[in-house]
Each structure stands twice: as C-alpha cells, then as structure tokens.
Amino acid sequence: MTQSLTPRVEAVFWFLLTVTGYFLLASLSLHATKGADNIAAVWPPSGYFLALLILMPASARISAFAGMATASLGANLYGGAPLASCLAFTFSNGCEAALALWILRRREPDELSFMVPRSVVSFCIAALTASIVSAAIAWALTGRGTDFFLSWLTTVLLGMLIVTPPVVMLARMVGTSAMANATMRMKAEAAAILTVTGLVTILSFSQAQFPITFLPCIAVIAAAYRLGPFGAAAGMLIVTIIASLLTGQGYGPIAAIEGVQKTRVLFLQFYLLTLLFTTLPLASLLIGRQRLAKRVEQSNRWLLQAEAAALVGHWRVDLVTWTITWSDQSYRVHGLEPGAPVDVDYSVRQYVAEDRRAVRKILADAVRTGEPFEFQGRILRTDGEIRHVKSHGSIEIGRGGKAVGIFGTVQDVTETVENARILEAARSAAERVANTDMLTGLPNRRHTLAFLERALAGAREHGAPLAVAIFDIDHFKRINDTHGHATGDQVIRRVAQRARAALRDEDMVGRIGGEEFVCILQRSSAQSAEIVAERVRKAVETGTAAEDDLPDATISVGLAVYDGEADVEELLHRADKALYVAKREGRNRLRSAA
C-alpha cells in the first residue's frame, strides 16, 4: 500500500493512520463499558497498534510510536484522566506494544501467520507477556491497588487478542488481492455468516430474560469452520464490540448480574476470553487439517501416478475381517476394472496351479513369523493372458502382538521376465558361438581345452580314470589338392560326425585346429579307452563316404591315459607323441602312449 511512497511520506502516512485509529478506538472504549478505576472492559487500541506494528515497515515504527503517544494522551485527557495518569497509561501501552513486537520477532522471524497453530501460540504468549509487563508498569507508576493491575491486564490482553488478528489478516488479504480473487459466492457466504453472528449477538445481549449467551459461541465456531482463522477473528471482534456496547448500556444477561460493576466487567472479560481461546485455536487446527488433507490428497495422486508409471499396485488383507483392498493399479495388473469386487481367495486363485501352493505357503509363513516376504509367480487373467507378477509385503502387528493385516505391493514384471529370457537366450547363443567350431559344430579348441582342464582336475581330486585321444585325417593335404578345399571341408565335417556318433555320452570330441581332433574319454581305463578310440577310428574308416560323393578318409589316433600328469599340456603331449608313432607305422591305426 505504501511501497511507492518516499520514506518521509511513508512515515507521515503511518503516523496519521496510528493517531486516527488509536484515538477513535480509545475514545470509544472509554465511553463504553467501564470497570473500576475508569478502565474499559476491552482496550482495542492496544490490538490495533500492535497490528499496525506487524504490518508496517521497520523504518516507520518510530513515527508510529509518536502517533500512538499523541493519540493516547489525547484520548485519556479527553476522557477526564489526570495528566500524570495519562502519561503513565501512555508509557505503559507503548512498552507493551514494543515488548509484544520484540517477542513475536524472536519467536516468529518470518511473517506471522494466524493460519499456523504454532504462530497462534507465539502470538498468545507475546500478548500475555506484554500485558503482564504493561499492567505492572502502570500499577507501579500510578500506585493503585491489585484490582487495577488485574483490570489493566485483562483489558489490554483482550484488546490484543481480539483486535490484532482480524486487522492483520484483513490487511494482508487486501494487499495480496485475495479479496479480489474471491468469488462472489465466497464473499456472499462470508458476509452472511458474519451478519448472522452480529444478529445472534444482538439477540443474546439485548435482553436478559433468556440466558442465551451460548448462541454467539455457536455462530463464531461456524464462522471459524467455514471461513477459517479470519472468520474466527472477525466473528470474535463482532461479538466483542456488540457485547461490550450493550453491556455498557445496561442491556443483556451480564449487565443484569447483581453486584458491583467490577464483577460484571470481569465476567464479560471471562466470557470473551473463553470464546476467544475456543475459536481461534480451533480455526488454526481446521486450517491445519485442511492443508494436511490437501497434502494427503496430493500424495495419493502422486502415488497413483507413480504406480501407473511403474506398473506397481498395492493391496492390503485385513486378517480380522478376511477382506482384501486393491489399489486401481492392482486391478489393472490383474486385468480387472478398478472397483470390481474381489476377495482373498480370488486373489490367490488367479495364480497358475504350479505357483498357487507356493504363494499360499509364503503368506502363511509370513503371518506365522511376522517377517517380510517376497514372491514371484504367474497369474492367469480373465482375458486368458498369463502375466508374471512380483509381490513384496509385510505383516501388520496389532497391540496384542497378533498379526492383523498384510500390506504388500504387486508389480507386473512380465516384460522384465521376457527380457531376461531373451537376454539369457542371447547369452547362451553367444556362448555357444564362442565355444563352437563353426565348420563341424563340435566344441572349438578353447572349449575343448577348458573341458579337459576340468576333467583333469576331477581325475586328480577323485582318482577317476581319464584318457585323451588325438587324431587327424590321413593325407588330408592330398584330399585338398586333389578335390579342392570345399571337398576337404566336407570331409572334415563327415569325420567329425562319425567320431561324435562313436563316442559314449560322457565323452567329448572337439576340433583343435585344421584336420586335428581331440577325444576326451572320462572314467575310462586304459583298456576301455583303447576300445572307444578304436571304435572311433573304425567308424571313420568304414563310413559310407561314397554316398555323399566324397573321397574315402581314414584317421590316425594317439591315445594317452592319465598317469598323474601335472597339467593338460603334458597329457596332450604324450597323446601327440603316440599319434606320430601311428603315422610313422603306416597311418589308419591306433597307438597308445608308453
């Protein structure tokens, strides 16, 4: 409102605003309901001035205090108080405002908000402390009795607690355009509620025949419920003004109380304090609940979005009522429309028969032990599609240590499982390619030697017999030179097929280079190894090569039985030496190493 003003003009603006408002409120209070020692039942100027101090910039506070002092002296002199008392009252009110502002700045360094319960508590502490100090100063300066101290304390405290909140909130609503942004319906509702509050208060305090002072309480609580803290503060201010004016004029149930005027004033103050401490905290708590509800709603919305994006739903089984609750994404995972009726048995029956028993056992064990659980299985959806799902969960334990519920999540991992299967198939295919000789389909040199390493380690550890036979194709160069390399490759493939067909299931034959092959004969004694190796040689020799229009081919074989060799190279070297002996002695024969 004053941001575009120069500092000098701004100081004058706040000075005039303070002087005008403070003087009018003080004069009105002094001529309204009066208590002992000419102290008003409520002192609104204290609340008005504190509200201005909260709203104004720090640079304007000195001029505001000057305006407050001027207005206070004028109002008290106009009300007939002696000059000494006027000075004491003014000083006390100034100290009270300064102390309240200091406490608020210490407890609430950010902007004071009456929408936050903690800020409301801080404001009440500041108002009470400042009122006590102010009353003590005024009591000390004037030398009056204890009644004066208590009367000052309650009137000033009520003034700050009742007037400051609505002034601050209204000014901020105007400054932030909240009033302009409110719909006509909202404005009409607020006006209607506050009007009804005023009418109910007039009805309650304009007659003494019926004790209906509880009706304004209901009206203010309704204002707090519908309009929040502003409704509570504004309704409280309306009740205070009307109740004070009518009681001061001798109307209403409080004015009809027998006794001295001081008793009536104290009862009115008690009534207003009770109403205040009922409605203002209630309004703050309602706002807090509304904000919490909005945060919960937003969190739930984000949860649903996250579940939909991750294909994860959540569910809960109530073990007391034996009912189950699914989130919308859980329905989608199971292929159902959200909200369709489901029960616990149906949830388990959706798993295929092979997985159903395991799921039941996992859940039963979790309930028995109270431990978290995890399982993965396949469900058969109503559309006939089988989906892979994964669930994580935990057990809810009641006060007696007994399981009362199961909470869990369910995730559609079908794509993950499928991708893993494809990846495993690709890995297996790549491994086969890496370990397979492309010409013959037999294990290649790397795979063959790795297999022999493992077989040798087993023979060394367990004492199992092991033999190695190395063979190559006789006169293979002549076949290549005569018939060509393509035919030579076909001969190599035919020899590989016949050698593999002649071996036992536990044996292996691999190509280690060119036309050279290795047979690994596991659990074979020297005699049985010779029989198997000879069977391989004869299978190649007697093969019907002519059927494929290929030249005849024979092999020479060198056999070595494991005899404590230190490594694979040594064993192969013995077999290789035996192979050369077979070749020297005419080929197409088997020779064993010495």
Coordinates of C-alpha atoms in Angstrom, one line a residue:
M1 CA 0.0 0.0 0.0
T2 CA 2.9 2.4 0.8
Q3 CA 5.7 0.8 -1.2
S4 CA 5.8 3.6 -3.8
L5 CA 5.9 6.4 -1.2
T6 CA 9.1 8.1 -0.1
P7 CA 10.4 7.3 3.4
R8 CA 9.2 10.8 4.7
V9 CA 5.7 10.4 3.2
E10 CA 5.5 6.8 4.4
A11 CA 6.4 7.9 8.0
V12 CA 3.6 10.6 7.9
F13 CA 1.2 8.0 6.5
W14 CA 1.7 5.6 9.3
F15 CA 1.7 8.4 11.9
L16 CA -1.7 9.6 10.7
L17 CA -3.1 6.1 10.5
T18 CA -1.9 5.4 14.0
V19 CA -3.2 8.7 15.5
T20 CA -6.6 8.5 13.9
G21 CA -7.4 4.8 14.6
Y22 CA -5.9 4.8 18.1
F23 CA -7.7 7.9 19.2
L24 CA -11.1 6.8 17.9
L25 CA -10.8 3.3 19.4
A26 CA -9.6 4.7 22.8
S27 CA -12.3 7.3 23.0
L28 CA -15.0 4.8 22.1
S29 CA -13.6 2.3 24.7
L30 CA -13.6 4.9 27.5
H31 CA -17.2 5.8 26.8
A32 CA -18.4 2.2 26.5
T33 CA -18.4 -0.4 29.2
K34 CA -16.4 0.8 32.2
G35 CA -14.9 -1.0 35.1
A36 CA -13.3 0.0 38.3
D37 CA -10.9 3.0 38.1
N38 CA -12.4 4.0 34.8
I39 CA -10.6 1.1 32.9
A40 CA -12.6 -0.2 29.9
A41 CA -13.6 -3.8 29.7
V42 CA -11.6 -4.2 26.5
W43 CA -8.9 -2.0 25.2
P44 CA -9.0 -2.3 21.4
P45 CA -6.3 0.4 20.7
S46 CA -3.6 -2.0 22.0
G47 CA -4.6 -4.6 19.4
Y48 CA -4.9 -2.0 16.7
F49 CA -1.5 -0.6 17.3
L50 CA 0.2 -4.0 17.5
A51 CA -1.4 -4.9 14.2
L52 CA 0.0 -1.8 12.6
L53 CA 3.5 -2.5 14.0
I54 CA 3.3 -6.0 12.5
L55 CA 2.2 -4.7 9.1
M56 CA 4.3 -1.6 8.7
P57 CA 8.0 -1.5 7.6
A58 CA 10.6 -1.1 10.4
S59 CA 11.5 2.4 9.2
A60 CA 8.0 3.7 10.0
R61 CA 7.8 2.4 13.6
I62 CA 9.3 5.5 15.3
S63 CA 6.7 7.8 13.8
A64 CA 4.0 5.2 14.7
F65 CA 5.1 5.2 18.3
A66 CA 4.9 9.0 18.2
G67 CA 1.4 8.8 16.8
M68 CA 0.4 6.3 19.4
A69 CA 1.7 8.5 22.3
T70 CA -0.1 11.6 20.9
A71 CA -3.4 9.7 20.4
S72 CA -3.2 8.0 23.9
L73 CA -2.6 11.3 25.7
G74 CA -5.4 13.0 23.8
A75 CA -7.9 10.2 24.4
N76 CA -7.2 9.8 28.1
L77 CA -7.2 13.6 28.7
Y78 CA -10.5 13.8 26.7
G79 CA -11.8 11.0 29.0
G80 CA -11.1 13.1 32.1
A81 CA -8.0 11.4 33.4
P82 CA -5.3 13.4 35.3
L83 CA -2.2 14.3 33.3
A84 CA 0.1 12.1 35.4
S85 CA -2.2 9.1 34.9
C86 CA -2.4 9.9 31.1
L87 CA 1.4 9.9 30.9
A88 CA 1.6 6.6 32.9
F89 CA -1.0 4.9 30.8
T90 CA 0.7 6.1 27.6
F91 CA 4.1 4.9 28.6
S92 CA 2.7 1.5 29.8
N93 CA 0.9 1.0 26.4
G94 CA 4.0 1.9 24.5
C95 CA 6.1 -0.5 26.5
E96 CA 3.5 -3.2 26.0
A97 CA 3.5 -2.8 22.2
A98 CA 7.3 -2.7 21.9
L99 CA 7.6 -5.9 24.1
A100 CA 4.9 -7.8 22.2
L101 CA 6.6 -7.0 18.8
W102 CA 10.0 -8.0 20.1
I103 CA 8.7 -11.4 21.4
L104 CA 7.0 -12.0 18.1
R105 CA 10.1 -11.2 16.1
R106 CA 12.1 -13.6 18.2
R107 CA 9.7 -16.5 18.1
E108 CA 8.5 -15.9 14.5
P109 CA 11.3 -14.5 12.4
D110 CA 9.3 -15.0 9.3
E111 CA 5.9 -13.5 8.6
L112 CA 3.4 -14.1 11.5
S113 CA 0.6 -16.3 10.2
F114 CA -2.6 -16.9 12.1
M115 CA -3.2 -19.9 9.9
V116 CA -0.4 -21.9 11.7
P117 CA -1.1 -23.2 15.2
R118 CA 2.5 -22.6 16.3
S119 CA 2.2 -18.9 15.3
V120 CA -1.0 -18.6 17.2
V121 CA 0.7 -19.9 20.3
S122 CA 3.5 -17.5 19.8
F123 CA 1.1 -14.6 19.4
C124 CA -0.8 -15.5 22.6
I125 CA 2.5 -15.8 24.5
A126 CA 3.6 -12.4 23.3
A127 CA 0.3 -10.8 24.1
L128 CA 0.1 -12.3 27.6
T129 CA 3.7 -11.4 28.5
A130 CA 3.3 -7.8 27.2
S131 CA 0.0 -7.4 29.1
I132 CA 1.6 -8.5 32.3
V133 CA 4.6 -6.2 32.0
S134 CA 2.3 -3.3 30.9
A135 CA 0.0 -3.8 33.8
A136 CA 2.9 -4.0 36.2
I137 CA 4.4 -0.7 34.8
A138 CA 1.0 1.1 35.0
W139 CA 0.4 -0.3 38.5
A140 CA 3.8 0.9 39.7
L141 CA 3.5 4.3 38.1
T142 CA 0.0 5.0 39.4
G143 CA 0.3 3.3 42.8
R144 CA -3.2 1.9 42.6
G145 CA -4.4 -1.4 44.0
T146 CA -4.4 -5.0 42.9
D147 CA -7.8 -4.7 41.2
F148 CA -6.3 -2.1 38.9
F149 CA -3.4 -4.4 37.9
L150 CA -5.8 -7.3 37.1
S151 CA -8.2 -5.0 35.3
W152 CA -5.4 -3.5 33.1
L153 CA -4.0 -6.9 32.4
T154 CA -7.3 -8.3 31.2
T155 CA -8.4 -5.3 29.1
V156 CA -5.1 -4.9 27.3
L157 CA -4.8 -8.7 26.8
L158 CA -8.3 -8.9 25.3
G159 CA -7.6 -5.9 23.1
M160 CA -4.6 -7.5 21.5
L161 CA -6.0 -11.0 21.3
I162 CA -9.3 -9.8 19.7
V163 CA -8.3 -6.9 17.5
T164 CA -4.9 -7.7 16.2
P165 CA -5.7 -11.0 14.2
P166 CA -8.6 -9.7 12.1
V167 CA -6.8 -6.4 11.3
V168 CA -3.6 -8.2 10.2
M169 CA -5.5 -10.8 8.2
L170 CA -7.8 -8.3 6.5
A171 CA -4.9 -6.1 5.6
R172 CA -2.9 -9.0 4.1
M173 CA -5.9 -10.2 2.1
V174 CA -6.3 -6.8 0.6
G175 CA -2.6 -6.5 0.0
T176 CA -2.3 -9.9 -1.7
S177 CA -5.5 -9.4 -3.8
A178 CA -7.1 -12.4 -2.1
M179 CA -10.3 -10.4 -1.6
A180 CA -10.4 -9.5 -5.3
N181 CA -9.7 -13.1 -6.3
A182 CA -12.5 -14.5 -4.1
T183 CA -15.7 -15.4 -5.9
M184 CA -19.0 -13.6 -5.3
R185 CA -20.3 -16.8 -3.7
M186 CA -17.5 -16.8 -1.2
K187 CA -17.9 -13.2 -0.4
A188 CA -21.7 -13.6 0.0
E189 CA -21.2 -16.6 2.3
A190 CA -18.7 -14.7 4.4
A191 CA -21.0 -11.6 4.7
A192 CA -23.9 -13.8 5.6
I193 CA -22.1 -15.7 8.3
L194 CA -20.7 -12.5 9.9
T195 CA -24.0 -10.8 9.6
V196 CA -25.8 -13.7 11.4
T197 CA -23.0 -13.6 14.0
G198 CA -23.8 -10.0 14.7
L199 CA -27.6 -10.6 14.8
V200 CA -27.2 -13.5 17.1
T201 CA -25.0 -11.5 19.4
I202 CA -27.5 -8.6 19.4
L203 CA -30.3 -11.0 20.2
S204 CA -28.3 -12.6 23.1
F205 CA -27.1 -9.3 24.7
S206 CA -30.1 -7.0 24.1
Q207 CA -32.3 -8.9 26.6
A208 CA -31.8 -10.6 30.0
Q209 CA -34.9 -12.7 30.1
F210 CA -33.3 -15.7 28.4
P211 CA -29.7 -16.7 29.1
I212 CA -28.7 -17.5 25.6
T213 CA -25.1 -16.2 25.6
F214 CA -24.0 -19.6 24.1
L215 CA -25.5 -18.7 20.8
P216 CA -22.7 -16.3 19.8
C217 CA -20.3 -19.1 20.6
I218 CA -22.0 -21.3 18.1
A219 CA -22.0 -18.5 15.5
V220 CA -18.3 -17.8 15.9
I221 CA -17.4 -21.5 15.7
A222 CA -19.5 -21.8 12.5
A223 CA -17.6 -18.8 11.1
A224 CA -14.3 -20.4 12.1
Y225 CA -15.3 -23.7 10.4
R226 CA -16.4 -22.0 7.1
L227 CA -14.1 -19.0 6.9
G228 CA -11.0 -20.3 8.8
P229 CA -9.0 -18.1 11.2
F230 CA -10.2 -14.9 9.6
G231 CA -13.8 -15.9 10.2
A232 CA -13.0 -16.7 13.8
A233 CA -11.2 -13.4 14.4
A234 CA -13.8 -11.3 12.6
G235 CA -16.6 -13.1 14.4
M236 CA -14.9 -12.6 17.7
L237 CA -14.4 -8.9 17.0
I238 CA -18.1 -8.5 16.2
V239 CA -19.1 -10.3 19.4
T240 CA -16.8 -8.2 21.4
I241 CA -18.0 -4.9 20.0
I242 CA -21.7 -5.7 20.4
A243 CA -21.4 -7.4 23.8
S244 CA -19.3 -4.5 25.2
L245 CA -21.5 -1.8 23.9
L246 CA -24.8 -3.4 25.0
T247 CA -23.4 -4.4 28.4
G248 CA -22.1 -0.9 28.9
Q249 CA -25.5 0.5 28.2
G250 CA -27.1 -1.9 30.8
Y251 CA -28.6 -4.5 28.5
G252 CA -28.2 -8.2 28.5
P253 CA -27.6 -11.0 30.9
I254 CA -24.2 -9.8 32.1
A255 CA -25.5 -6.3 32.9
A256 CA -28.2 -8.0 34.9
I257 CA -25.8 -9.7 37.2
E258 CA -26.2 -8.5 40.8
G259 CA -23.2 -6.9 42.4
V260 CA -20.7 -4.1 41.6
Q261 CA -19.7 -3.0 38.1
K262 CA -16.3 -4.6 38.5
T263 CA -17.9 -8.1 38.8
R264 CA -19.9 -7.5 35.5
V265 CA -16.7 -6.4 33.7
L266 CA -14.7 -9.3 34.9
F267 CA -17.5 -11.7 33.8
L268 CA -17.7 -10.1 30.4
Q269 CA -13.9 -10.4 30.1
F270 CA -14.0 -14.1 31.2
Y271 CA -16.8 -14.7 28.6
L272 CA -14.8 -13.1 25.8
L273 CA -11.5 -14.9 26.8
T274 CA -13.3 -18.3 26.9
L275 CA -14.8 -17.7 23.5
L276 CA -11.5 -16.5 22.1
F277 CA -9.5 -19.4 23.3
T278 CA -12.1 -21.8 21.9
T279 CA -12.5 -20.4 18.4
L280 CA -9.0 -19.1 17.4
P281 CA -7.1 -22.3 18.1
L282 CA -10.0 -24.3 16.6
A283 CA -9.8 -22.3 13.4
S284 CA -6.0 -22.8 13.2
L285 CA -6.4 -26.5 13.7
L286 CA -9.1 -26.6 11.0
I287 CA -6.8 -24.9 8.6
G288 CA -4.0 -27.3 9.5
R289 CA -6.4 -30.2 8.9
Q290 CA -7.4 -28.8 5.5
R291 CA -3.8 -28.4 4.5
L292 CA -2.9 -31.9 5.7
A293 CA -5.9 -33.2 3.8
K294 CA -4.7 -31.4 0.6
R295 CA -1.2 -32.8 1.1
V296 CA -2.6 -36.3 1.6
E297 CA -4.7 -35.9 -1.5
Q298 CA -1.8 -34.7 -3.5
S299 CA 0.4 -37.6 -2.1
N300 CA -2.3 -40.1 -3.1
R301 CA -2.5 -38.6 -6.5
W302 CA 1.3 -38.8 -6.9
L303 CA 1.2 -42.4 -5.6
L304 CA -1.4 -43.4 -8.2
Q305 CA 0.6 -41.7 -10.9
A306 CA 3.8 -43.5 -9.8
E307 CA 2.0 -46.8 -9.5
A308 CA 0.7 -46.4 -13.1
A309 CA 4.1 -45.5 -14.4
A310 CA 5.9 -48.3 -12.7
L311 CA 3.1 -50.9 -13.2
V312 CA 3.1 -51.3 -9.4
G313 CA -0.1 -51.6 -7.3
H314 CA -0.6 -52.0 -3.6
W315 CA -3.0 -54.2 -1.6
R316 CA -4.0 -54.9 2.0
V317 CA -5.5 -58.0 3.5
D318 CA -7.5 -57.5 6.8
L319 CA -6.9 -60.7 8.7
V320 CA -9.7 -59.9 11.1
T321 CA -12.5 -59.5 8.6
W322 CA -10.7 -61.6 5.9
T323 CA -11.2 -58.9 3.2
I324 CA -8.7 -57.5 0.7
T325 CA -8.4 -54.0 -0.7
W326 CA -6.7 -53.3 -4.0
S327 CA -5.4 -50.0 -5.5
D328 CA -6.5 -49.1 -9.0
Q329 CA -3.2 -50.3 -10.4
S330 CA -3.6 -53.7 -8.7
Y331 CA -6.8 -54.1 -10.6
R332 CA -5.1 -53.2 -13.9
V333 CA -2.2 -55.7 -13.2
H334 CA -4.8 -58.4 -12.7
G335 CA -6.7 -57.4 -15.8
L336 CA -9.8 -56.2 -13.9
E337 CA -11.7 -52.9 -13.9
P338 CA -10.9 -50.8 -10.8
G339 CA -13.6 -51.3 -8.1
A340 CA -14.6 -54.8 -9.2
P341 CA -15.5 -57.0 -6.2
V342 CA -12.6 -59.3 -5.2
D343 CA -11.8 -61.4 -2.2
V344 CA -8.7 -63.0 -0.7
D345 CA -9.4 -66.5 -2.2
Y346 CA -9.9 -65.0 -5.7
S347 CA -6.5 -63.2 -5.4
V348 CA -4.7 -66.4 -4.7
R349 CA -6.7 -68.4 -7.3
Q350 CA -5.5 -66.1 -10.1
Y351 CA -2.1 -67.7 -9.8
V352 CA -1.5 -70.7 -12.1
A353 CA -1.7 -74.1 -10.4
E354 CA 2.0 -74.6 -10.3
D355 CA 2.5 -71.3 -8.3
R356 CA -0.6 -71.3 -6.2
R357 CA 0.5 -73.6 -3.5
A358 CA 3.8 -71.8 -3.1
V359 CA 2.0 -68.4 -2.7
R360 CA -0.3 -69.8 0.0
K361 CA 2.7 -71.2 1.9
I362 CA 4.7 -68.0 1.7
L363 CA 1.8 -66.0 3.0
A364 CA 1.0 -68.5 5.8
D365 CA 4.7 -68.5 6.9
A366 CA 4.8 -64.6 6.9
V367 CA 1.7 -64.4 9.1
R368 CA 3.1 -67.0 11.4
T369 CA 6.6 -65.4 11.7
G370 CA 5.7 -61.8 11.2
E371 CA 8.7 -61.5 8.7
P372 CA 8.5 -59.5 5.4
F373 CA 8.0 -61.7 2.3
E374 CA 8.6 -61.6 -1.4
F375 CA 7.4 -64.0 -4.1
Q376 CA 7.1 -64.1 -7.9
G377 CA 4.7 -66.1 -9.9
R378 CA 2.3 -66.2 -12.8
I379 CA -1.3 -65.2 -12.9
L380 CA -4.0 -66.1 -15.4
R381 CA -6.0 -63.1 -16.1
T382 CA -9.7 -63.1 -17.2
D383 CA -8.7 -62.4 -20.8
G384 CA -6.7 -65.6 -20.8
E385 CA -3.3 -63.9 -20.8
I386 CA -0.6 -65.2 -18.4
R387 CA 1.4 -62.4 -16.7
H388 CA 4.4 -62.6 -14.4
V389 CA 4.0 -60.6 -11.2
K390 CA 6.2 -59.9 -8.2
S391 CA 5.0 -59.1 -4.7
H392 CA 6.7 -57.6 -1.7
G393 CA 4.9 -57.3 1.6
S394 CA 5.0 -57.1 5.4
I395 CA 2.8 -58.1 8.3
E396 CA 0.9 -55.6 10.4
I397 CA 1.0 -56.5 14.1
G398 CA -1.7 -55.4 16.5
R399 CA -1.4 -54.3 20.1
G400 CA -1.5 -57.9 21.4
G401 CA 1.3 -58.9 19.1
K402 CA -1.0 -60.7 16.8
A403 CA -1.0 -60.3 13.0
V404 CA -4.0 -58.2 12.0
G405 CA -3.2 -57.4 8.4
I406 CA -0.9 -57.9 5.4
F407 CA 0.3 -55.0 3.3
G408 CA 2.0 -55.6 0.0
T409 CA 2.8 -54.4 -3.5
V410 CA 2.3 -56.2 -6.8
Q411 CA 4.2 -55.4 -9.9
D412 CA 3.8 -56.6 -13.4
V413 CA 7.3 -57.9 -14.3
T414 CA 6.2 -59.8 -17.5
E415 CA 8.4 -57.6 -19.7
T416 CA 11.3 -57.9 -17.3
V417 CA 11.0 -61.7 -17.3
E418 CA 10.7 -61.8 -21.0
N419 CA 13.6 -59.5 -21.5
A420 CA 15.7 -61.7 -19.1
R421 CA 14.7 -64.8 -21.1
I422 CA 15.7 -63.1 -24.3
L423 CA 18.9 -61.9 -22.8
E424 CA 19.7 -65.4 -21.4
A425 CA 18.9 -67.0 -24.8
A426 CA 21.2 -64.4 -26.5
R427 CA 23.9 -65.0 -23.9
S428 CA 23.6 -68.8 -24.4
A429 CA 23.7 -68.4 -28.2
A430 CA 26.7 -66.1 -27.9
E431 CA 28.4 -68.6 -25.6
R432 CA 27.7 -71.4 -28.0
V433 CA 29.1 -69.4 -30.9
A434 CA 32.2 -68.6 -28.8
N435 CA 32.7 -72.3 -27.8
T436 CA 31.7 -74.0 -31.1
D437 CA 33.7 -74.8 -34.2
M438 CA 31.7 -73.2 -37.0
L439 CA 32.7 -75.9 -39.6
T440 CA 31.9 -79.0 -37.7
G441 CA 29.6 -77.9 -34.9
L442 CA 32.0 -79.6 -32.4
P443 CA 33.5 -77.7 -29.4
N444 CA 36.3 -75.5 -30.6
R445 CA 39.9 -75.5 -29.2
R446 CA 39.2 -73.1 -26.3
H447 CA 36.1 -75.0 -25.1
T448 CA 37.8 -78.4 -25.6
L449 CA 40.9 -77.4 -23.5
A450 CA 38.7 -75.9 -20.8
F451 CA 36.7 -79.1 -20.6
L452 CA 39.9 -81.1 -20.4
E453 CA 41.1 -78.9 -17.6
R454 CA 38.0 -79.7 -15.6
A455 CA 38.2 -83.4 -16.4
L456 CA 41.9 -83.5 -15.3
A457 CA 41.1 -81.7 -12.1
G458 CA 38.3 -84.2 -11.3
A459 CA 40.6 -87.1 -12.1
R460 CA 43.3 -85.7 -9.9
E461 CA 41.0 -85.0 -6.9
H462 CA 38.8 -88.1 -7.1
G463 CA 41.1 -90.6 -8.7
A464 CA 38.8 -91.2 -11.6
P465 CA 40.4 -92.7 -14.8
L466 CA 40.8 -90.4 -17.8
A467 CA 42.2 -90.7 -21.3
V468 CA 42.9 -88.4 -24.2
A469 CA 42.9 -89.5 -27.8
I470 CA 44.3 -87.1 -30.5
F471 CA 43.6 -88.0 -34.1
D472 CA 43.9 -86.3 -37.5
I473 CA 42.8 -87.2 -41.1
D474 CA 45.4 -89.2 -43.0
H475 CA 46.8 -87.5 -46.2
F476 CA 44.4 -84.6 -45.8
K477 CA 46.6 -82.3 -47.9
R478 CA 46.3 -84.7 -50.8
I479 CA 42.5 -84.6 -50.5
N480 CA 42.6 -80.7 -50.6
D481 CA 45.0 -80.7 -53.5
T482 CA 43.0 -83.3 -55.5
H483 CA 39.4 -82.4 -54.7
G484 CA 39.6 -78.8 -53.5
H485 CA 39.2 -77.1 -50.2
A486 CA 35.4 -77.2 -50.3
T487 CA 35.5 -81.0 -50.5
G488 CA 38.1 -81.0 -47.8
D489 CA 35.8 -79.1 -45.5
Q490 CA 33.0 -81.7 -46.2
V491 CA 35.4 -84.5 -45.3
I492 CA 36.3 -82.7 -42.0
R493 CA 32.6 -82.4 -41.2
R494 CA 31.9 -86.1 -42.1
V495 CA 34.8 -87.3 -39.9
A496 CA 33.6 -85.1 -37.0
Q497 CA 30.0 -86.5 -37.3
R498 CA 31.2 -90.2 -37.3
A499 CA 33.6 -89.6 -34.4
R500 CA 30.9 -88.0 -32.3
A501 CA 28.5 -90.8 -33.1
A502 CA 31.0 -93.4 -32.0
L503 CA 31.6 -91.9 -28.5
R504 CA 29.8 -92.5 -25.3
D505 CA 27.6 -89.9 -23.7
E506 CA 30.2 -88.9 -21.1
D507 CA 32.9 -88.5 -23.7
M508 CA 33.6 -85.4 -25.8
V509 CA 35.3 -84.8 -29.1
G510 CA 36.5 -81.3 -30.2
R511 CA 38.3 -79.8 -33.1
I512 CA 41.5 -78.1 -32.1
G513 CA 42.7 -77.0 -35.5
G514 CA 42.8 -77.9 -39.2
E515 CA 42.1 -81.6 -39.5
E516 CA 43.2 -82.4 -35.9
F517 CA 40.7 -83.5 -33.2
V518 CA 40.8 -84.5 -29.5
C519 CA 38.6 -87.1 -27.8
I520 CA 38.3 -86.8 -24.0
L521 CA 37.3 -90.1 -22.6
Q522 CA 36.2 -89.8 -19.0
R523 CA 36.0 -92.6 -16.4
S524 CA 37.9 -94.8 -18.9
S525 CA 40.6 -97.3 -18.0
A526 CA 43.4 -98.0 -20.4
Q527 CA 41.6 -101.0 -21.9
S528 CA 38.2 -99.3 -22.3
A529 CA 39.8 -96.2 -23.7
E530 CA 41.5 -98.2 -26.4
I531 CA 38.2 -99.8 -27.2
V532 CA 36.4 -96.5 -27.6
A533 CA 39.3 -94.9 -29.6
E534 CA 39.4 -97.9 -31.9
R535 CA 35.7 -97.6 -32.4
V536 CA 36.1 -94.0 -33.5
R537 CA 38.8 -95.0 -35.9
K538 CA 36.7 -97.8 -37.5
A539 CA 33.6 -95.5 -37.7
V540 CA 35.6 -93.1 -39.9
E541 CA 37.2 -95.9 -41.9
T542 CA 34.0 -97.8 -42.7
G543 CA 31.9 -94.7 -43.2
T544 CA 29.8 -94.7 -46.4
A545 CA 31.6 -91.6 -47.8
A546 CA 30.6 -92.6 -51.3
E547 CA 27.0 -91.8 -50.6
D548 CA 27.9 -88.2 -50.3
D549 CA 30.2 -88.4 -53.3
L550 CA 33.2 -87.7 -51.1
P551 CA 36.6 -89.3 -51.1
D552 CA 37.4 -92.0 -48.6
A553 CA 39.2 -90.8 -45.4
T554 CA 40.9 -92.5 -42.5
I555 CA 42.4 -91.2 -39.3
S556 CA 45.5 -92.0 -37.1
V557 CA 44.9 -92.0 -33.4
G558 CA 47.3 -91.3 -30.5
L559 CA 46.0 -92.3 -27.0
A560 CA 47.3 -91.3 -23.6
V561 CA 45.8 -92.5 -20.3
Y562 CA 46.2 -90.0 -17.4
D563 CA 49.1 -91.1 -15.2
G564 CA 49.5 -88.2 -12.7
E565 CA 50.5 -85.5 -15.3
A566 CA 50.8 -82.0 -13.8
D567 CA 48.8 -80.3 -16.5
V568 CA 46.9 -80.6 -19.7
E569 CA 49.8 -79.8 -21.9
E570 CA 51.8 -82.7 -20.6
L571 CA 49.0 -85.2 -21.1
L572 CA 48.3 -83.9 -24.6
H573 CA 52.0 -84.1 -25.4
R574 CA 52.0 -87.8 -24.6
A575 CA 49.0 -88.4 -26.8
D576 CA 50.5 -86.4 -29.6
K577 CA 53.7 -88.5 -29.5
A578 CA 51.6 -91.6 -29.8
L579 CA 49.9 -90.0 -32.8
Y580 CA 53.2 -89.6 -34.6
V581 CA 54.0 -93.2 -33.9
A582 CA 50.8 -94.2 -35.6
K583 CA 51.6 -92.1 -38.6
R584 CA 55.1 -93.5 -38.9
E585 CA 53.8 -97.0 -38.7
G586 CA 51.6 -96.6 -41.7
R587 CA 48.6 -94.4 -40.6
N588 CA 44.9 -95.5 -40.1
R589 CA 45.8 -97.1 -36.8
L590 CA 45.7 -96.5 -33.1
R591 CA 48.8 -96.3 -30.9
S592 CA 48.9 -95.8 -27.1
A593 CA 51.5 -93.7 -25.3
A594 CA 54.0 -95.7 -23.2

